Coordinates of C-alpha atoms in Angstrom, one line a residue:
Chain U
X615 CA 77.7 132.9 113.6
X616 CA 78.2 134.4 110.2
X617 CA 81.2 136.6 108.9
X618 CA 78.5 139.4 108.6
X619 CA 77.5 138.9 112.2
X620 CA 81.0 138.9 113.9
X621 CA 82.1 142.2 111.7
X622 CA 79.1 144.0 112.9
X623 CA 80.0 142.7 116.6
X624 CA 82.9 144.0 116.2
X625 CA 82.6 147.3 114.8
X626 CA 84.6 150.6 116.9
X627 CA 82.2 153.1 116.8
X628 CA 78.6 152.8 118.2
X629 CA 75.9 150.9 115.9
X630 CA 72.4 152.1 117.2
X631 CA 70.5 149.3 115.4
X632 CA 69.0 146.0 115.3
X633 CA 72.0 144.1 115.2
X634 CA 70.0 140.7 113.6
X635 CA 68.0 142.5 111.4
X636 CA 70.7 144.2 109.9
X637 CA 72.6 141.0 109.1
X638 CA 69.5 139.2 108.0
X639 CA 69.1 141.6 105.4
X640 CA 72.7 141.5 104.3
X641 CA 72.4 137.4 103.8
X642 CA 69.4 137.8 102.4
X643 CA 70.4 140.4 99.4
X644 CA 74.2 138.3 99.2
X645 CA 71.8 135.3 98.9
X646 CA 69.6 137.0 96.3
X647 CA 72.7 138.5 93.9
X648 CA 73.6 134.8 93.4
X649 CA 70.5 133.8 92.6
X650 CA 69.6 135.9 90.3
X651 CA 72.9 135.3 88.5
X652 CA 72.6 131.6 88.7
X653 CA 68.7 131.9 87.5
X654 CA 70.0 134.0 84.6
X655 CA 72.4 131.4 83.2
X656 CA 69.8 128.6 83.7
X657 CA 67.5 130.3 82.0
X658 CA 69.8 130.8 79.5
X659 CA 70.7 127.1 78.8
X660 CA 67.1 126.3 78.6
X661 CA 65.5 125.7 74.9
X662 CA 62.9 128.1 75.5
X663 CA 65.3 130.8 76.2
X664 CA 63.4 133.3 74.0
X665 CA 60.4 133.2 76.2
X666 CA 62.6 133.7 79.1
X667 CA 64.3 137.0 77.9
X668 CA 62.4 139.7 80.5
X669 CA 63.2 137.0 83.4
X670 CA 67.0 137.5 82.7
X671 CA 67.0 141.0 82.1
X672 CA 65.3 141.7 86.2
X673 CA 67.6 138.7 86.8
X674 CA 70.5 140.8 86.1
X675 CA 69.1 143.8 87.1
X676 CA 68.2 142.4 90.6
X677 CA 71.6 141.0 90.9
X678 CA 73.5 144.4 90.5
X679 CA 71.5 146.5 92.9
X680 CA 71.4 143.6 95.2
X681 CA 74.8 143.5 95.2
X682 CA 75.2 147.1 95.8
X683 CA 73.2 147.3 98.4
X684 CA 74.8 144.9 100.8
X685 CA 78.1 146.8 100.3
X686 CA 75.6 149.7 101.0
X687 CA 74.4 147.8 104.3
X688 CA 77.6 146.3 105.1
X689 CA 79.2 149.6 105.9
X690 CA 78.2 151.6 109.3
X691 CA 81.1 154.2 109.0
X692 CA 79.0 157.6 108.4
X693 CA 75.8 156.1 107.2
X694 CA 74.0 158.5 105.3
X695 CA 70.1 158.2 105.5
X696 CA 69.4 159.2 102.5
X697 CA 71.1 157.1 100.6
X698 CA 70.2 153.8 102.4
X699 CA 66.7 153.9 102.0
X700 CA 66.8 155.3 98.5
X701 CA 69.1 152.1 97.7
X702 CA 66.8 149.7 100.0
X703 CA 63.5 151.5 97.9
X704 CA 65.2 150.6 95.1
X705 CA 66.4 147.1 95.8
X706 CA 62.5 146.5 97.2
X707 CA 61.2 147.8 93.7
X708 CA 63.4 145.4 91.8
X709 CA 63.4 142.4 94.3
X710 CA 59.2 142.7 93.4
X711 CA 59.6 143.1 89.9
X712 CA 61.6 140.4 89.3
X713 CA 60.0 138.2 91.8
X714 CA 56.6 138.9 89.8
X715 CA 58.2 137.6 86.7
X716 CA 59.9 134.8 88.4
X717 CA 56.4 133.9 89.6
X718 CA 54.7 134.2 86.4
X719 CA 56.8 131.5 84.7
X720 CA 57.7 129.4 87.9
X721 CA 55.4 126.8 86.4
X722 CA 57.9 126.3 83.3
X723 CA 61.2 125.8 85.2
X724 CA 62.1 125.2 89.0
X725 CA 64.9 127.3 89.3
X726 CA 62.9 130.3 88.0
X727 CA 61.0 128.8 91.4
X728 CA 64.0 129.1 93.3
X729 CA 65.0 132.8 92.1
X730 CA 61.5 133.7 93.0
X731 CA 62.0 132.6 96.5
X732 CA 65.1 134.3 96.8
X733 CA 63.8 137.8 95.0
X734 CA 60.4 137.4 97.9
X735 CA 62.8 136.9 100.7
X736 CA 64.8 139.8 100.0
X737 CA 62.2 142.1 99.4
X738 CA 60.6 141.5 102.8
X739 CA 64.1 141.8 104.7
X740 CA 64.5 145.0 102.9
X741 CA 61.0 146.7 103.9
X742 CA 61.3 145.5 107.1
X743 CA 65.0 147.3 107.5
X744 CA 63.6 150.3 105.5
X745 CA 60.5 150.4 108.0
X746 CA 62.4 149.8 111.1
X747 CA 64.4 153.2 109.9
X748 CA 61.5 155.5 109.3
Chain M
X861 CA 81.2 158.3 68.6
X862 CA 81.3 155.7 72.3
X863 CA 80.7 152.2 72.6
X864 CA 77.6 153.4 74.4
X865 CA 75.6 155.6 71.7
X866 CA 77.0 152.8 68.9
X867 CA 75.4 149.7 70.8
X868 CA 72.3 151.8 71.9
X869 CA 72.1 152.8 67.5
X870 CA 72.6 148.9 67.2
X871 CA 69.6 147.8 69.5
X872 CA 68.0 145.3 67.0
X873 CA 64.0 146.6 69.3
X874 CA 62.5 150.2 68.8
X875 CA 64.3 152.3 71.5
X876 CA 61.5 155.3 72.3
X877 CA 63.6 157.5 74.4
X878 CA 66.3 160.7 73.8
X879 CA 70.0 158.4 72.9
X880 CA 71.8 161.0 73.0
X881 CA 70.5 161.7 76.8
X882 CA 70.7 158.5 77.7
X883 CA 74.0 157.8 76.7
X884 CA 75.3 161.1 78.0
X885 CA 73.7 159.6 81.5
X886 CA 75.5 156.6 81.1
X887 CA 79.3 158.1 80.0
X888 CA 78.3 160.5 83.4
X889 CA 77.5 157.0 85.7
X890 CA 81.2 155.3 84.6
X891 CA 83.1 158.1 84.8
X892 CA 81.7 159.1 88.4
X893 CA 82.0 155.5 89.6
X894 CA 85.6 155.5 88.6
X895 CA 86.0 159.2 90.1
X896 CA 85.1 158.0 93.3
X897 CA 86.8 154.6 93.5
X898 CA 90.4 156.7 92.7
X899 CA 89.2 159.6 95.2
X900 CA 88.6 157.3 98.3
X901 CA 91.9 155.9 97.2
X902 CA 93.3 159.1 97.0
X903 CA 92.1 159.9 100.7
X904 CA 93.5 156.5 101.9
X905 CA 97.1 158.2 101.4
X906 CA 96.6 161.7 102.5
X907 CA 98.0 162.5 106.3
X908 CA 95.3 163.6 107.1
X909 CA 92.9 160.4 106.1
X910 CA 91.7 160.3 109.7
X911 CA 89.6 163.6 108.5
X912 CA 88.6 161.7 105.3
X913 CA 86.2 159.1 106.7
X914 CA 82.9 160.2 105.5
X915 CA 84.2 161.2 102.1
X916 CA 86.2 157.9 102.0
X917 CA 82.9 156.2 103.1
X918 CA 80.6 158.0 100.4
X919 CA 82.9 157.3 97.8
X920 CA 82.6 153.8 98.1
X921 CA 78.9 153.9 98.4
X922 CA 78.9 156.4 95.2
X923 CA 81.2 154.1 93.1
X924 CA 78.9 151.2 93.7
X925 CA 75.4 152.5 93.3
X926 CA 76.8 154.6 90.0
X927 CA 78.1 151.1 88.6
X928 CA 74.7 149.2 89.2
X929 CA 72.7 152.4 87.4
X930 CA 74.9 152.6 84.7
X931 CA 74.8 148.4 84.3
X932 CA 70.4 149.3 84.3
X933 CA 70.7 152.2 82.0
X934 CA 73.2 150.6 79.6
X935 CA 70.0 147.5 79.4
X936 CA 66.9 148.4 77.2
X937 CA 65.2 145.0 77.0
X938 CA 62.5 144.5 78.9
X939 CA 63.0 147.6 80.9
X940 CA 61.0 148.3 84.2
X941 CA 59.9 151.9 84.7
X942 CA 59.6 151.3 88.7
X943 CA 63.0 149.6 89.2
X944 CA 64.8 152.4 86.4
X945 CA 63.0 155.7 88.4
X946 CA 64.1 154.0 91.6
X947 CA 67.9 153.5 90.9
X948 CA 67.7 157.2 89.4
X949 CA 66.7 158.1 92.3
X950 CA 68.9 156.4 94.5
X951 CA 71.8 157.2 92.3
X952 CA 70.8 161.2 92.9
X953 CA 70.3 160.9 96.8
X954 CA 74.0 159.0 96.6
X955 CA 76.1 161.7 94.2
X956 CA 74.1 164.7 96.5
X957 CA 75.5 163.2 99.5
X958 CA 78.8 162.8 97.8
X959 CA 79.2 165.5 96.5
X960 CA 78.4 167.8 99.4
X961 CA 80.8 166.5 101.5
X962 CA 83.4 166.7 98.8
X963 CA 82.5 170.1 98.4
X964 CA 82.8 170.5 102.3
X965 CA 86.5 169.4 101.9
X966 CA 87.4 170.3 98.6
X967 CA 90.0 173.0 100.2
X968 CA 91.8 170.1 101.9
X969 CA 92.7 168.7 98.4
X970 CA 92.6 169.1 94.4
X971 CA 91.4 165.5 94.1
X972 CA 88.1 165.8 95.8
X973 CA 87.6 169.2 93.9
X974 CA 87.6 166.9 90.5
X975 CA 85.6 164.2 92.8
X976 CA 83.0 166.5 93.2
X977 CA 82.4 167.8 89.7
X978 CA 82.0 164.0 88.8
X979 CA 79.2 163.8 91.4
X980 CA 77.7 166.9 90.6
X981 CA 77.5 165.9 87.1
X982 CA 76.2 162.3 87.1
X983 CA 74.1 163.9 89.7
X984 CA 72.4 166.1 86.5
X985 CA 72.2 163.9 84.1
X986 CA 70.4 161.4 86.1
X987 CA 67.9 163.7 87.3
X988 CA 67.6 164.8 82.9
X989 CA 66.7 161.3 82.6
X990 CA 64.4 160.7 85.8
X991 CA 62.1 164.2 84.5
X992 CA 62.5 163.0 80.7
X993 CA 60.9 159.9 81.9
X994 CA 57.9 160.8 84.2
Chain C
X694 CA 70.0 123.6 101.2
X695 CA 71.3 127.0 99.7
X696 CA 70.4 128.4 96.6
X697 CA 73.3 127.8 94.8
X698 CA 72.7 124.2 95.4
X699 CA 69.3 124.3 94.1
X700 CA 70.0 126.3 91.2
X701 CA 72.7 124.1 90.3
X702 CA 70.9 121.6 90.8
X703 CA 67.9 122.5 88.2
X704 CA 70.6 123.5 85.7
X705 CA 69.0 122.3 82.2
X706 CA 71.9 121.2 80.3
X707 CA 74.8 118.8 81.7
X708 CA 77.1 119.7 84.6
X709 CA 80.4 117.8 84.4
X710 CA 82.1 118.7 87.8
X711 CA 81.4 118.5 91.7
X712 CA 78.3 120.1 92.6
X713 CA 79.5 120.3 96.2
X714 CA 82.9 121.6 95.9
X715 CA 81.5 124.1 93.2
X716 CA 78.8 125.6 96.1
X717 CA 80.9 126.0 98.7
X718 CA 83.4 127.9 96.6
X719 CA 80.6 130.1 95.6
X720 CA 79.5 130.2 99.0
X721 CA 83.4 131.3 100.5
X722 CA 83.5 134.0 97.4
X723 CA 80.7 135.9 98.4
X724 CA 81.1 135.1 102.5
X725 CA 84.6 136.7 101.6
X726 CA 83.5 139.7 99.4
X727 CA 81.0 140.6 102.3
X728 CA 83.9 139.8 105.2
X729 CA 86.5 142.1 103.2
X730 CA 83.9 145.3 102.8
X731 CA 82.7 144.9 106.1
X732 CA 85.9 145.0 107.4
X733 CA 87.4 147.7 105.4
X734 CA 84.5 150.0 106.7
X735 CA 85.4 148.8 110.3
X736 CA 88.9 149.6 109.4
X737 CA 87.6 153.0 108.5
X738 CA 86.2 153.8 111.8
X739 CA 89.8 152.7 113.9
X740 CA 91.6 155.3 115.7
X741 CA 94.4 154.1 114.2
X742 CA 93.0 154.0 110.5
X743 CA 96.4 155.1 109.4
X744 CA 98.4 152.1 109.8
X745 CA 95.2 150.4 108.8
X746 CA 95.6 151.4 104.9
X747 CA 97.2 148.6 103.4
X748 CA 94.9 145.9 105.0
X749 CA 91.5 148.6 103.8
X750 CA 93.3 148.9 99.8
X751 CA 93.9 144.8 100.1
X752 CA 90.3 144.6 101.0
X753 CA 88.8 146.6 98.8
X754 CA 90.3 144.6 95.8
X755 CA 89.2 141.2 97.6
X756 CA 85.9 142.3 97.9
X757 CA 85.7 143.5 94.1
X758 CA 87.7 140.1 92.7
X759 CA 85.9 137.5 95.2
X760 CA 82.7 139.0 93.5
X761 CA 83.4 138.9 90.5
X762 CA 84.9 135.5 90.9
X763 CA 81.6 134.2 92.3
X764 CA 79.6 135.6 89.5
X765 CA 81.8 133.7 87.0
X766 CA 81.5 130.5 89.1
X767 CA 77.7 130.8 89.0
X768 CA 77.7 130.5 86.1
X769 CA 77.6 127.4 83.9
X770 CA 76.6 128.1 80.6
X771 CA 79.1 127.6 77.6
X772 CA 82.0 128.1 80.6
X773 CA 85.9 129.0 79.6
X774 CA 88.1 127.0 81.1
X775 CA 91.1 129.9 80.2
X776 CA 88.6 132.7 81.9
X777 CA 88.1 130.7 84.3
X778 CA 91.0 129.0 85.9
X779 CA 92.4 132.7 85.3
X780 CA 89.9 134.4 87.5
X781 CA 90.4 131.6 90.4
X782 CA 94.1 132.4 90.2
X783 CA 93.8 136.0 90.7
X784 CA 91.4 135.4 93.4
X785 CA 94.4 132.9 95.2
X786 CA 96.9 135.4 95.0
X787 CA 94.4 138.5 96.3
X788 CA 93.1 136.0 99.0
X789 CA 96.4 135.4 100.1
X790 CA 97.7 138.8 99.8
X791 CA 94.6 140.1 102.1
X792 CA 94.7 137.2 104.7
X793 CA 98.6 137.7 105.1
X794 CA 98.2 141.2 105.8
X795 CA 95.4 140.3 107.8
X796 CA 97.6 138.2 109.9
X797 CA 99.8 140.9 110.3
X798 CA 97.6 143.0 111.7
X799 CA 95.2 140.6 113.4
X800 CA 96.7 141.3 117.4
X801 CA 94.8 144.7 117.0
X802 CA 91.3 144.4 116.1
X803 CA 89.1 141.6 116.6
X804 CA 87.4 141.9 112.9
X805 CA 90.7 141.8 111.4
X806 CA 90.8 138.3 112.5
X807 CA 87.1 137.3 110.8
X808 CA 87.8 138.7 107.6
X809 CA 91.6 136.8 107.6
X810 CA 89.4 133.5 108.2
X811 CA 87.1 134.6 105.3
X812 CA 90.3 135.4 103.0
X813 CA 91.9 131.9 104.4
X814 CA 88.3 129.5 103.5
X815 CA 88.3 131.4 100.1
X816 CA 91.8 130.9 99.0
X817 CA 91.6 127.0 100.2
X818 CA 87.7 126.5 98.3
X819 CA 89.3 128.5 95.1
X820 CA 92.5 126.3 94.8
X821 CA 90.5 123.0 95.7
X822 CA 88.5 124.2 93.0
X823 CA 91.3 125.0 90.5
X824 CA 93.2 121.8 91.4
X825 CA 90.0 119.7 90.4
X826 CA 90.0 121.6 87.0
X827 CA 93.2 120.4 85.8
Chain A
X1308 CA 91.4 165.7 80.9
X1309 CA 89.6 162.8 81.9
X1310 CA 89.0 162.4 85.7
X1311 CA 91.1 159.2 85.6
X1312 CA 94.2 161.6 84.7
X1313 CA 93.0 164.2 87.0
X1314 CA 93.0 161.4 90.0
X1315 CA 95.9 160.5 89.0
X1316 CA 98.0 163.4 88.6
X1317 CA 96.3 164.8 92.4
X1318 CA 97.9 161.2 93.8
X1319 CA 99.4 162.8 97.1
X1320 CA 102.2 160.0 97.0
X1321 CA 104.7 158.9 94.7
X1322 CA 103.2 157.3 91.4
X1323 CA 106.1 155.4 90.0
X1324 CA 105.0 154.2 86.5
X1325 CA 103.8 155.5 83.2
X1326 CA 100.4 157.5 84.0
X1327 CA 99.2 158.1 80.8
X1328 CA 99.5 154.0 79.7
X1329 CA 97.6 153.3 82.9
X1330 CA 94.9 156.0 82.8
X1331 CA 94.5 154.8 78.8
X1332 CA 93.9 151.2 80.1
X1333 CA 91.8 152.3 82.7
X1334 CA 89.1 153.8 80.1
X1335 CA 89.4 150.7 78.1
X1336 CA 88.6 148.5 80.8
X1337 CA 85.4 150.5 81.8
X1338 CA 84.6 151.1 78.0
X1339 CA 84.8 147.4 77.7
X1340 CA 82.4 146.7 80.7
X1341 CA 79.9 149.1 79.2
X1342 CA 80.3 147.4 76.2
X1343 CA 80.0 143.9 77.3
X1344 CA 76.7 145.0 79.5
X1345 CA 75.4 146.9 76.7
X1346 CA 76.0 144.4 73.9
X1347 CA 75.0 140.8 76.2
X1348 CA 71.3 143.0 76.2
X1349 CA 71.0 143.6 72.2
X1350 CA 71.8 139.9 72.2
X1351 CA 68.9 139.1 74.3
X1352 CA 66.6 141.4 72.3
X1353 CA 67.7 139.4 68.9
X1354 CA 65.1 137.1 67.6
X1355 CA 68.5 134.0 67.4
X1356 CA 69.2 134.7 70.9
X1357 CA 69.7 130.8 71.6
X1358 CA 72.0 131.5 68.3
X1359 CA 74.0 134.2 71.2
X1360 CA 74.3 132.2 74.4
X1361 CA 77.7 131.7 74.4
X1362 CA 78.5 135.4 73.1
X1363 CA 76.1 136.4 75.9
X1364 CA 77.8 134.4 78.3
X1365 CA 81.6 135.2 77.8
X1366 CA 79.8 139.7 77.7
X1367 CA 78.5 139.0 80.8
X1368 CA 81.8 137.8 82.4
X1369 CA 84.1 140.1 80.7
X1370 CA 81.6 142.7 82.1
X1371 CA 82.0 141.8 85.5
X1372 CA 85.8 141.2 85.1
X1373 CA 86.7 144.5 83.4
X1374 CA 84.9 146.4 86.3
X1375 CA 86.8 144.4 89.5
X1376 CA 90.2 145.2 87.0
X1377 CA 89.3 148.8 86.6
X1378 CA 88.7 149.5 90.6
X1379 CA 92.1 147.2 90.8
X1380 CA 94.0 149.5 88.5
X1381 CA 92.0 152.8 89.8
X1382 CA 93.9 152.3 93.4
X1383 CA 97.4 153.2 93.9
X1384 CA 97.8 153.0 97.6
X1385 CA 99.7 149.9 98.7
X1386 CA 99.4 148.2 95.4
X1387 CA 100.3 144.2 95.2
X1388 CA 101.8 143.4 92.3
X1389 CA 100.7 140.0 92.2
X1390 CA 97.1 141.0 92.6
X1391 CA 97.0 143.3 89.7
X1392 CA 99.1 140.6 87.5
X1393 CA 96.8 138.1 88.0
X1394 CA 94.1 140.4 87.7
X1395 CA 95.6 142.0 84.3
X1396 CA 96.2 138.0 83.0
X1397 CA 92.5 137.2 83.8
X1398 CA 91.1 140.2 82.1
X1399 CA 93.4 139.3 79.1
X1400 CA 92.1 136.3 78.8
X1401 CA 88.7 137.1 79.0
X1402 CA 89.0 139.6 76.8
X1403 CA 90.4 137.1 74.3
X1404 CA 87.8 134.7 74.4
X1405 CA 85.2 137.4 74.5
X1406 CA 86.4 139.0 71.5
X1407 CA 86.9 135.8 69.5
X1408 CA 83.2 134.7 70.3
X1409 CA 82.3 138.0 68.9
X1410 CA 84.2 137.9 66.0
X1411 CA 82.8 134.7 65.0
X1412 CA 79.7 136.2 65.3
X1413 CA 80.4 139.5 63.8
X1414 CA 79.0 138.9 60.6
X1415 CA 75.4 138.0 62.6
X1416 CA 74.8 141.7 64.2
X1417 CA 76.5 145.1 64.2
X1418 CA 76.6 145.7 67.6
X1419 CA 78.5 142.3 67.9
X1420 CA 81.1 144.0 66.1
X1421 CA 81.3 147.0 68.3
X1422 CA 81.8 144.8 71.4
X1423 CA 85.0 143.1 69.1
X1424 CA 86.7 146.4 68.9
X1425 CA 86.3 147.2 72.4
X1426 CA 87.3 143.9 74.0
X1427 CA 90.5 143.5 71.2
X1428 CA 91.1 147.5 72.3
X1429 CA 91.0 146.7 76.5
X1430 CA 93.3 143.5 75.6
X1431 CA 95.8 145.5 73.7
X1432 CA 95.5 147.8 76.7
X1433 CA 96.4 145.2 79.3
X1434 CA 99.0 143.1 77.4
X1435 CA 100.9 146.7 77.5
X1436 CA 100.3 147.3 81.1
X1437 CA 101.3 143.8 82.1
X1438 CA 104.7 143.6 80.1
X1439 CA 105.4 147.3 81.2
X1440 CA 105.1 145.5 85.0
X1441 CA 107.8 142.5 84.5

């Protein structure tokens, strides 16, 4: 059972919320961060880096609000509404953006393959949180 | 003249937007994110920190959705409208939330008075910039 | 296979180190950076939040250095050894700092004991990690 | 007065060190992790990016570093001195190699030598903060 799991099991207060869901999300957007930072130094390495310039910059993009998001997820204490789905809307608007792009040159280099997956699989976890809280 | 309107003067593409707003935007995003990491820091040693939970909590939430919008602003290559309008947006609904409930408890203490003139702020100039761009 | 592995394993130019160990350190940084906010927000929502205030400050710096830790480590491009092996070394001592005062306090909440397991498998990956570097 | 100050001087318990030397380093660090963001994008936009990896490389971690030292050095409550030694040393080396890369490269690109000034500026910072700690 993940760390992510066991904290949420464990929290004080009441959590009135789909437990696996939740946590599914939060791997899925820690998974995602990485990826995009990996995907944005492989890309940089890569001879046709020039070509590969608006991949990094949703790459690095994605991996910030990604990032904030989980720590936006990861915390039950006095959840605000409107700030979760504002962050998940725009961590789903980012997650496509750059998975778009990632699919577009996915046929040049398989990690931009790999990010993609990553960017799809986060975007879907998200809308399906942000759907489940509407 | 800041880091920020020198490197934005030394973007080597055309930059089609207000600098000076833009800039302003992104002084108003570091500054608030540090604001709020020192204020829920600042609550973690008060007596009363029991009473402090949801401005502790927002805080957090603030400093790290005001760091990933100032990391997108502070990018102009390659920039996507969708995934700029919705951090804007997410980075308003966060510094409202924050800085009501500061507001809420400003009495208690002098710190969350100057928390919640950063929020109100960053708040502004992030909505400048969201209407500027539609 | 994780991400991390795949991405490091399509990285263009040479990798000189162990792929494995270099993954699972990644994977314990950001484990641990999710672990520690988690369970500074369950801290948060204790009765007892004010002898709690160490172990939330402790994990509030863990979360912020394991992160940034991870993000140096995924990357591989034109790599520091000095930023580097400096960055793993602050992580060790914040690891250790957090876990011990996680120990401390472990008899009295449950999630106190997961994140000093996450702080524990982070320090141990970091200095395998740092010990193969030298 | 900055916010940093004003967080600083509201601290409700006893600050024992040299306020204005930390709040100073505390606006070089975040200056510096605008910087770094800011300048590892004009990079990317120049037509030798594959000319700027490394430059890009070394802004991107000396972003991420700055920021985790800045939240670090924003929190007084409970501080660990060997967490925010190690942290200091790792930012100070960062910030070396950072500003070296971008002095070599100064000549290149303008905005290369606005990310010197404020790497060798948060340095300077640290080194002082650090030595005023043994």
């Amino acid at each position: 059972m993940s760390y992510a799991s066991q904290l949420l099991d464990s929290y004080p207060r009441v959590f009135n919320g789909d437990a696996q869901m939740l946590t599914a999300t939060i791997d899925a957007l820690t998974d995602c961060a990485q990826a995009c930072t990996a995907d944005a130094d492989n890309d940089m390495s890569e001879p046709d880096v020039a070509d590969l310039v608006k991949c990094m910059r949703l790459c690095m993009d994605c991996a910030d609000i990604c990032m904030a998001t989980a720590r936006v997820c990861s915390r039950q204490t006095e959840s605000d509404a409107s700030v979760m789905t504002s962050m998940l809307e725009a961590c789903i608007a980012c997650c496509k953006a750059c998975g778009d792009e990632c699919e577009r040159m996915a046929m040049m280099h398989a990690h931009i393959q790999v990010c993609e997956q990553a960017c799809r699989r986060c975007e879907k976890a998200c809308r399906q949180l942000l759907d489940a809280m509407m």
